C-alpha cells in the first residue's frame, strides 16, 4: 500500500499499487472526485501511471492551482544501447537496484566488485548443479575466432607507407605522413587509413579458424554463454559474423559503441553482459598483452600460440596451438577446486 499524505491538513489517502481507478470507486469517507482542494493545503494525488503501471505521486501547490505539477525526482534510466542495461532490472529506470554497479562505464568496472555482484543466486545454484558448465562464461577475441583482420590493418598501413619509397625520411615524415603538431594533419592521416581499411574490409569474407566451429558448438551444447570481443563497430561486427554463419554461437558481443578502451575493460563489460563473475570466465587470447589483460580482469586465460611464441605467454593458464586441441574437460579443469559460491 502507498500512503499519500496531505501536508496542510495531515489527512491521508490510501492507494493500492497498480489500482485501476476507472473500476474502483473512492474509499469510504474520502472526498468525491469533484471536490476542490482547500486553499493553503498541498494535496497529494495520483498522476498518470509510469511505464510499469506504478502510480506516481504529485503535489498540488498551495492555492489549489494545478499548473506547476512536479514529480518526485527519480534516478535516470540507463541510456538506450548502453552495455550496462544488460543487468538492469525492470525498475532500474525508476529505483536504485542491485545492478547499479554494473551500469558503470567500462573504465570504472573492477573485477573484484563484479566477482561479488555477479555471484549466482539460490535458483541459479540449483540450476548449476544440474548443468555445471552453465556456471562459466567464454570470452573470445575476434582474432582467435576469425583470421584476416590483422592483415587488413597491415595492408591499409602499407598503402600509406608505399608512398614513402625513394623519399628522404624527413620528407616522408613531414610531407607524406604529415606528422605535424596540428590536429588537422593527424585527422587527415587517420581518415586516409580508415578509408583504406574500409575498402578492404567491406569486400573481405572472414572465415572461422580451424576448430572454432567445433568448440563453439560444444560450448553451446553445454549452455556455456559466449561473448565476442572486438574493436569493430556494431554494424560491421554483426554483418561479418552473420555472413560467416557464426552469429548463432554468441549470446553477446562487445563492440566500439560499448566504450571499452582497453582489453581489460572489454572483458569486464563482457562479464556484465553474460552475467558471470570474472573468476568464472575464460578468455581466449593470442597475444601476451591480451593474456595480461585477462589476468588483470581476474579471469582465466587460454593462449593461442602462433602469432607469438609459447614462451612469451608463460603467464597463461593454458597454451594451445589450435582450437582443435581444446576439449571441454580441459576448460573445466581450469576451475578445478573453485566451485561457485
XYZ file of C-alpha atoms in Angstrom, residues 64-317:
254
model
C -5.237 24.831 -5.396
C -3.562 25.641 -8.731
C -2.718 22.677 -10.929
C -0.328 24.248 -13.445
C 3.000 23.713 -11.638
C 2.880 19.979 -11.045
C 6.260 18.496 -10.168
C 7.011 14.803 -9.880
C 9.411 13.251 -7.428
C 12.961 13.164 -8.778
C 13.894 9.636 -9.854
C 17.261 8.120 -10.802
C 17.905 8.480 -14.550
C 17.337 5.414 -16.681
C 20.377 3.933 -18.444
C 20.949 5.213 -21.963
C 19.498 3.231 -24.836
C 22.000 0.669 -26.039
C 24.285 1.144 -23.043
C 26.073 -2.090 -22.235
C 25.102 -1.890 -18.570
C 21.411 -2.188 -19.401
C 22.043 -5.930 -19.756
C 21.822 -6.113 -15.971
C 19.128 -3.512 -15.488
C 16.026 -4.804 -13.763
C 12.563 -3.639 -14.921
C 12.633 -0.990 -12.174
C 16.150 0.255 -12.964
C 14.906 3.450 -14.594
C 12.919 4.492 -11.522
C 14.586 2.939 -8.488
C 18.140 2.155 -7.440
C 18.633 -1.600 -7.665
C 21.318 -4.207 -7.017
C 22.649 -3.859 -10.570
C 23.612 -0.194 -10.226
C 27.306 -1.052 -10.012
C 27.168 -2.991 -13.272
C 25.804 0.039 -15.135
C 29.004 1.974 -14.539
C 31.143 2.878 -17.578
C 33.678 0.157 -18.505
C 36.546 2.306 -17.200
C 35.031 2.209 -13.689
C 34.426 -1.546 -13.518
C 36.580 -3.659 -11.206
C 36.953 -7.409 -11.349
C 36.737 -7.833 -7.576
C 33.468 -5.879 -7.453
C 31.935 -7.922 -10.269
C 33.003 -11.153 -8.584
C 30.780 -10.189 -5.667
C 27.960 -8.631 -7.680
C 27.543 -11.449 -10.207
C 27.530 -14.384 -7.815
C 24.681 -16.831 -8.609
C 21.524 -16.676 -6.532
C 19.835 -19.675 -4.934
C 17.847 -20.561 -8.067
C 20.927 -20.363 -10.284
C 22.908 -22.553 -7.896
C 20.286 -25.271 -8.213
C 20.398 -24.996 -11.999
C 24.209 -25.170 -11.998
C 24.022 -28.429 -10.049
C 22.139 -29.951 -12.988
C 24.257 -28.182 -15.638
C 27.690 -27.400 -14.107
C 29.239 -25.875 -17.244
C 26.498 -23.259 -17.403
C 28.135 -21.528 -14.426
C 31.063 -20.454 -16.628
C 31.460 -17.973 -19.467
C 33.702 -17.913 -22.555
C 35.128 -14.648 -23.935
C 36.682 -14.693 -27.423
C 38.822 -12.022 -29.016
C 37.986 -11.527 -32.691
C 41.401 -12.767 -33.870
C 41.024 -16.077 -32.019
C 37.837 -16.911 -33.945
C 38.309 -15.199 -37.326
C 41.545 -14.845 -39.280
C 42.444 -11.920 -41.523
C 41.633 -8.710 -39.636
C 45.261 -8.092 -38.694
C 46.267 -8.490 -42.329
C 43.685 -5.902 -43.378
C 45.150 -3.404 -40.914
C 48.688 -4.103 -42.149
C 47.636 -3.663 -45.779
C 45.935 -0.357 -45.006
C 49.076 0.981 -43.312
C 51.220 -0.383 -46.162
C 49.176 1.665 -48.629
C 50.356 4.822 -46.866
C 53.924 3.603 -46.367
C 54.327 2.741 -50.076
C 54.212 6.443 -50.844
C 57.441 6.973 -48.878
C 59.612 4.788 -51.139
C 62.544 6.809 -52.542
C 61.976 9.803 -50.251
C 64.274 11.093 -47.566
C 62.985 10.318 -44.044
C 62.390 13.962 -43.123
C 60.393 14.492 -46.323
C 58.378 11.322 -45.753
C 57.536 12.349 -42.206
C 56.563 15.947 -42.930
C 55.093 15.756 -46.448
C 53.779 12.195 -46.806
C 52.648 11.240 -43.301
C 52.131 14.912 -42.383
C 53.247 14.323 -38.792
C 52.745 17.846 -37.558
C 51.523 19.183 -34.203
C 48.351 20.484 -35.863
C 45.332 18.315 -35.112
C 44.027 18.663 -38.666
C 47.075 16.841 -40.022
C 46.598 13.932 -37.652
C 42.923 13.803 -38.561
C 43.720 13.636 -42.272
C 46.102 10.713 -41.780
C 43.552 8.874 -39.664
C 40.843 9.477 -42.257
C 43.015 8.114 -45.072
C 43.813 4.988 -43.060
C 40.134 4.394 -42.281
C 39.273 4.792 -45.960
C 41.901 2.248 -46.985
C 40.795 -0.178 -44.274
C 37.117 0.270 -45.143
C 37.673 -0.574 -48.814
C 39.351 -3.845 -47.914
C 37.058 -4.714 -45.019
C 33.814 -4.377 -46.977
C 34.851 -6.937 -49.585
C 36.678 -9.357 -47.283
C 34.958 -12.617 -46.326
C 36.048 -13.770 -42.873
C 36.349 -17.484 -42.249
C 36.434 -19.132 -38.806
C 39.723 -20.554 -37.639
C 40.170 -24.338 -37.589
C 38.361 -25.819 -34.609
C 36.349 -22.659 -33.844
C 33.011 -24.061 -35.020
C 33.557 -27.349 -33.177
C 34.476 -25.603 -29.907
C 31.624 -23.085 -30.053
C 29.138 -25.841 -30.891
C 30.336 -27.805 -27.873
C 30.092 -24.783 -25.565
C 26.573 -24.010 -26.749
C 25.553 -27.634 -26.319
C 26.523 -27.414 -22.647
C 24.905 -23.966 -22.314
C 28.127 -22.017 -21.704
C 27.379 -18.381 -22.684
C 29.877 -16.938 -25.175
C 30.819 -13.328 -25.944
C 32.770 -11.999 -28.941
C 35.034 -9.001 -28.208
C 36.151 -6.653 -30.979
C 37.059 -3.030 -31.668
C 34.759 -3.008 -34.713
C 31.553 -1.010 -34.751
C 28.344 -2.898 -34.020
C 27.046 -2.937 -37.591
C 30.316 -4.158 -39.116
C 30.680 -6.833 -36.460
C 27.151 -8.178 -36.848
C 27.310 -8.137 -40.660
C 30.567 -10.085 -40.842
C 29.586 -12.589 -38.149
C 26.265 -13.271 -39.850
C 27.978 -13.597 -43.233
C 30.235 -16.273 -41.722
C 27.164 -18.033 -40.226
C 28.590 -17.707 -36.703
C 26.040 -15.402 -35.073
C 24.136 -18.310 -33.535
C 27.103 -19.185 -31.316
C 27.422 -15.875 -29.446
C 24.964 -14.687 -26.819
C 26.621 -11.246 -26.521
C 29.265 -9.071 -28.145
C 31.490 -6.133 -27.244
C 31.985 -3.518 -29.954
C 33.224 0.066 -30.293
C 29.911 1.512 -29.078
C 30.372 -0.123 -25.661
C 33.141 2.334 -24.805
C 35.826 -0.140 -23.716
C 39.225 1.471 -24.264
C 41.374 -1.482 -23.176
C 41.149 -5.251 -23.414
C 40.637 -5.487 -19.651
C 37.624 -3.163 -19.830
C 36.218 -5.207 -22.721
C 36.466 -8.413 -20.677
C 34.795 -6.874 -17.625
C 31.979 -5.489 -19.778
C 31.606 -8.967 -21.310
C 31.156 -10.456 -17.845
C 28.359 -7.975 -17.199
C 26.596 -8.928 -20.422
C 26.935 -12.650 -19.742
C 26.048 -12.198 -16.041
C 29.012 -14.304 -14.994
C 31.679 -13.226 -12.458
C 35.151 -12.737 -13.996
C 36.516 -15.534 -11.807
C 34.157 -17.947 -13.627
C 35.091 -16.798 -17.158
C 37.818 -17.957 -19.527
C 39.357 -15.606 -22.104
C 40.770 -16.846 -25.419
C 43.708 -14.648 -26.482
C 46.550 -14.757 -29.000
C 48.902 -12.064 -27.636
C 50.935 -11.643 -24.428
C 49.306 -8.270 -23.770
C 45.851 -9.815 -24.102
C 46.728 -12.594 -21.676
C 47.933 -9.996 -19.161
C 44.672 -8.071 -19.584
C 42.668 -11.229 -18.927
C 44.622 -11.892 -15.728
C 44.140 -8.279 -14.612
C 40.394 -8.785 -15.075
C 40.689 -11.797 -12.705
C 39.650 -14.235 -15.458
C 41.303 -17.410 -16.721
C 43.363 -17.111 -19.910
C 43.829 -19.609 -22.738
C 46.635 -18.547 -25.093
C 46.502 -19.439 -28.780
C 50.124 -19.919 -29.849
C 51.078 -18.948 -33.387
C 51.365 -15.218 -33.824
C 53.544 -15.150 -30.702
C 55.765 -17.975 -29.444
C 54.717 -20.005 -26.434
C 57.484 -18.694 -24.166
C 56.057 -15.162 -24.428
C 52.761 -16.362 -22.936
C 54.008 -18.356 -19.975
C 51.581 -16.499 -17.691
C 48.534 -18.015 -19.428
C 46.586 -20.722 -17.601
